[in-house]
Each structure stands twice: as C-alpha cells, then as structure tokens.
Short mmCIF file of C-alpha atoms in Angstrom, two decimals:
data_model
loop_
_atom_site.label_atom_id
_atom_site.label_comp_id
_atom_site.label_asym_id
_atom_site.label_seq_id
_atom_site.Cartn_x
_atom_site.Cartn_y
_atom_site.Cartn_z
CA MET S 1 121.96 45.99 99.12
CA ARG S 2 124.84 47.94 100.43
CA LYS S 3 125.70 49.15 96.80
CA LEU S 4 122.20 50.40 96.45
CA LEU S 5 122.52 52.39 99.66
CA PHE S 6 125.99 53.63 99.08
CA CYS S 7 125.61 55.46 95.77
CA PRO S 8 122.50 57.67 96.77
CA LEU S 9 123.99 58.27 100.19
CA ALA S 10 127.11 59.25 98.43
CA PHE S 11 125.63 61.50 96.28
CA PHE S 12 123.67 63.10 98.98
CA LEU S 13 126.63 63.75 101.22
CA ALA S 14 128.72 65.29 98.38
CA THR S 15 125.58 67.54 97.43
CA VAL S 16 125.52 68.86 100.99
CA ALA S 17 129.19 69.31 101.18
CA HIS S 18 129.12 71.23 98.16
CA ALA S 19 126.26 73.41 99.31
CA GLN S 20 128.11 74.16 102.58
CA THR S 21 131.17 75.57 100.59
CA PRO S 22 131.75 79.39 101.65
CA LEU S 23 130.87 81.37 98.78
CA ALA S 24 133.69 83.68 99.47
CA ALA S 25 136.13 80.76 98.80
CA SER S 26 134.57 79.83 95.71
CA GLY S 27 134.94 83.51 94.32
CA GLY S 28 131.46 84.62 95.18
CA GLN S 29 131.02 88.44 95.25
CA ALA S 30 128.16 90.53 96.45
CA ASP S 31 126.37 92.72 93.65
CA SER S 32 125.41 95.08 96.53
CA MET S 33 126.20 95.69 100.21
CA LEU S 34 124.69 98.04 102.90
CA ILE S 35 127.39 98.93 105.64
CA ASN S 36 127.39 101.07 108.72
CA GLY S 37 123.95 100.66 109.35
CA LYS S 38 121.47 98.94 111.78
CA ILE S 39 120.32 95.93 109.83
CA ILE S 40 117.24 94.38 111.21
CA THR S 41 117.73 90.43 110.81
CA VAL S 42 114.45 89.29 112.28
CA ASP S 43 116.09 86.14 113.46
CA PRO S 44 114.73 84.43 116.75
CA ALA S 45 117.01 86.70 118.69
CA ASP S 46 115.66 89.79 117.00
CA SER S 47 119.49 90.99 116.69
CA LEU S 48 120.77 93.71 114.63
CA ALA S 49 123.64 93.66 112.31
CA GLU S 50 126.16 96.21 110.85
CA ALA S 51 126.25 95.23 107.49
CA VAL S 52 124.48 92.99 104.70
CA ALA S 53 125.58 91.57 101.38
CA ILE S 54 123.42 90.74 98.47
CA ARG S 55 124.00 88.77 95.39
CA ASP S 56 121.34 88.11 92.70
CA GLY S 57 118.61 89.45 94.82
CA LYS S 58 119.24 87.17 98.05
CA ILE S 59 121.17 87.74 101.17
CA LEU S 60 124.59 86.47 100.79
CA ALA S 61 126.12 87.46 104.39
CA VAL S 62 124.88 89.49 107.21
CA GLY S 63 127.00 90.51 110.38
CA ALA S 64 129.73 92.60 111.17
CA LYS S 65 131.09 94.93 108.61
CA ASP S 66 134.56 93.60 108.48
CA ALA S 67 133.15 90.15 107.88
CA VAL S 68 130.62 91.22 105.36
CA LEU S 69 133.07 93.35 103.31
CA ARG S 70 134.98 90.09 102.78
CA TYR S 71 132.27 89.44 99.91
CA ALA S 72 132.86 93.01 98.20
CA GLY S 73 134.52 92.95 94.61
CA PRO S 74 135.21 95.29 92.29
CA SER S 75 132.02 95.85 90.92
CA THR S 76 130.07 95.57 94.32
CA HIS S 77 127.52 98.64 94.87
CA VAL S 78 128.41 99.62 98.55
CA VAL S 79 125.77 101.82 100.40
CA ASP S 80 126.77 103.59 103.39
CA LEU S 81 123.72 103.71 105.53
CA HIS S 82 125.14 106.25 108.14
CA GLY S 83 123.61 104.55 111.09
CA ARG S 84 120.17 104.37 109.51
CA THR S 85 117.99 101.33 109.65
CA ALA S 86 117.33 98.72 106.96
CA THR S 87 115.06 95.72 106.75
CA PRO S 88 116.35 93.49 104.10
CA GLY S 89 113.52 91.63 102.17
CA LEU S 90 110.67 93.58 103.25
CA ILE S 91 108.05 94.33 100.64
CA ASP S 92 105.34 96.72 101.60
CA ALA S 93 102.69 95.97 99.04
CA HIS S 94 99.97 98.27 100.76
CA LEU S 95 99.31 101.06 98.34
CA HIS S 96 96.40 103.97 98.22
CA PHE S 97 96.03 104.21 94.57
CA ALA S 98 95.22 107.89 94.79
CA ASP S 99 98.50 108.79 96.52
CA VAL S 100 100.58 107.08 93.59
CA ASP S 101 100.62 109.95 91.46
CA ALA S 102 98.46 113.39 91.72
CA ILE S 103 98.50 113.30 87.85
CA TYR S 104 95.83 110.66 87.84
CA SER S 105 93.80 112.05 90.59
CA LEU S 106 90.96 114.27 90.41
CA ASP S 107 89.64 116.17 93.29
CA LEU S 108 85.97 116.30 93.20
CA SER S 109 85.29 117.74 96.75
CA HIS S 110 84.21 121.15 95.70
CA ALA S 111 81.74 119.82 93.18
CA ARG S 112 77.94 120.42 94.20
CA SER S 113 76.19 118.87 91.60
CA ILE S 114 76.18 115.76 89.22
CA ALA S 115 76.62 118.30 86.45
CA GLU S 116 79.92 120.03 88.17
CA VAL S 117 81.16 116.26 88.62
CA GLN S 118 80.64 115.65 84.90
CA LYS S 119 82.27 118.80 83.97
CA ALA S 120 85.36 118.02 86.03
CA ILE S 121 85.77 114.77 84.47
CA ARG S 122 85.17 115.84 80.70
CA ASP S 123 87.71 118.68 81.42
CA ARG S 124 90.32 116.11 82.60
CA VAL S 125 89.58 113.72 80.06
CA ALA S 126 90.38 116.40 77.52
CA LYS S 127 93.83 117.15 79.21
CA SER S 128 94.67 113.34 79.54
CA LYS S 129 96.11 110.74 76.82
CA PRO S 130 94.01 108.11 75.49
CA GLY S 131 93.70 105.26 77.80
CA GLU S 132 95.23 106.99 80.80
CA TRP S 133 93.70 106.33 84.12
CA ILE S 134 91.82 109.33 85.71
CA GLN S 135 90.65 108.58 89.53
CA GLY S 136 88.09 110.84 91.02
CA HIS S 137 88.11 111.24 94.84
CA GLY S 138 86.60 113.60 97.56
CA TRP S 139 83.08 113.83 96.50
CA ASP S 140 80.08 113.52 98.91
CA GLU S 141 76.92 112.45 97.25
CA GLY S 142 75.06 114.22 100.39
CA LYS S 143 76.55 117.55 99.23
CA LEU S 144 75.62 117.27 95.70
CA ALA S 145 72.28 119.25 94.86
CA GLU S 146 70.73 116.17 93.65
CA ARG S 147 71.57 114.03 96.83
CA ARG S 148 72.60 111.18 95.03
#
C-alpha cells in the first residue's frame, strides 16, 4: 500500500518542484519587455509595476525594472514606455464597424429620397472591388421624401 502511494506522490512532488524552477535559471528569456512605465497589475492590491517581461504571449515577470531586466536576452524586444501606462492582457473587443475604415463606410445622411440612396449605393459599388463590404449609415427614413 505504501508503494502505491509513494510513486504517485513522488511524481507529483517532482512535477511541482520542476514547475517552481525560476525561468531565468533555466535560460528563459523574454520575447519582449515593457520598461519605465506604469504597469497595471490588476492584483488584489491594485499595485503598479515598472516593467513586464513577456514570453510566448504570456507574462513571464512583472515588477521593478532591474528585476525584470534579468529576463532580457540578445533578441528581446524592449519598449521604453517613458512613464506611460500599460495594461497587459487587456483586450478590447468592442468595435463600431463603421469606424473601422472609412473606405467601407457610405454616408447617406444627405439622401432625401430612396432613389438618392440607391444611386449612392450604385456609385459606391461601381468603385468597389468584387466582394468588398459597403456599409451605409446616417440616413433617416423620416427625412426621405417617401417617409419609408
């Protein structure tokens, strides 16, 4: 019974010990680094850090600049924030499609009839590539002559 418990326990402890090995000691280097900034850590204390090291898209180290610079290697891309703020891991997926690119946006606010809307669309289609999106905006059905 002891042997049955010892082997899985030994394997578990060896795995945990390996996972706790500092990455710097194992030759781990950051792909990129942000230094000299205000890094918002979003930890329970809402603390700020000076620098962050990133490897394979994950935070490798965060803290004081000197401590984080230990993870720099010859190919590490270092960005000096010059006191600016960074929030690592923040992804803003909110987007107003019409604001993405004015090329695809068709302003119809000056149209006063359905025929004018249709003409504006035809004109834009003629200038667009096949399959290219066109998004009309700004029309007001109440201001069209047909009121629809």
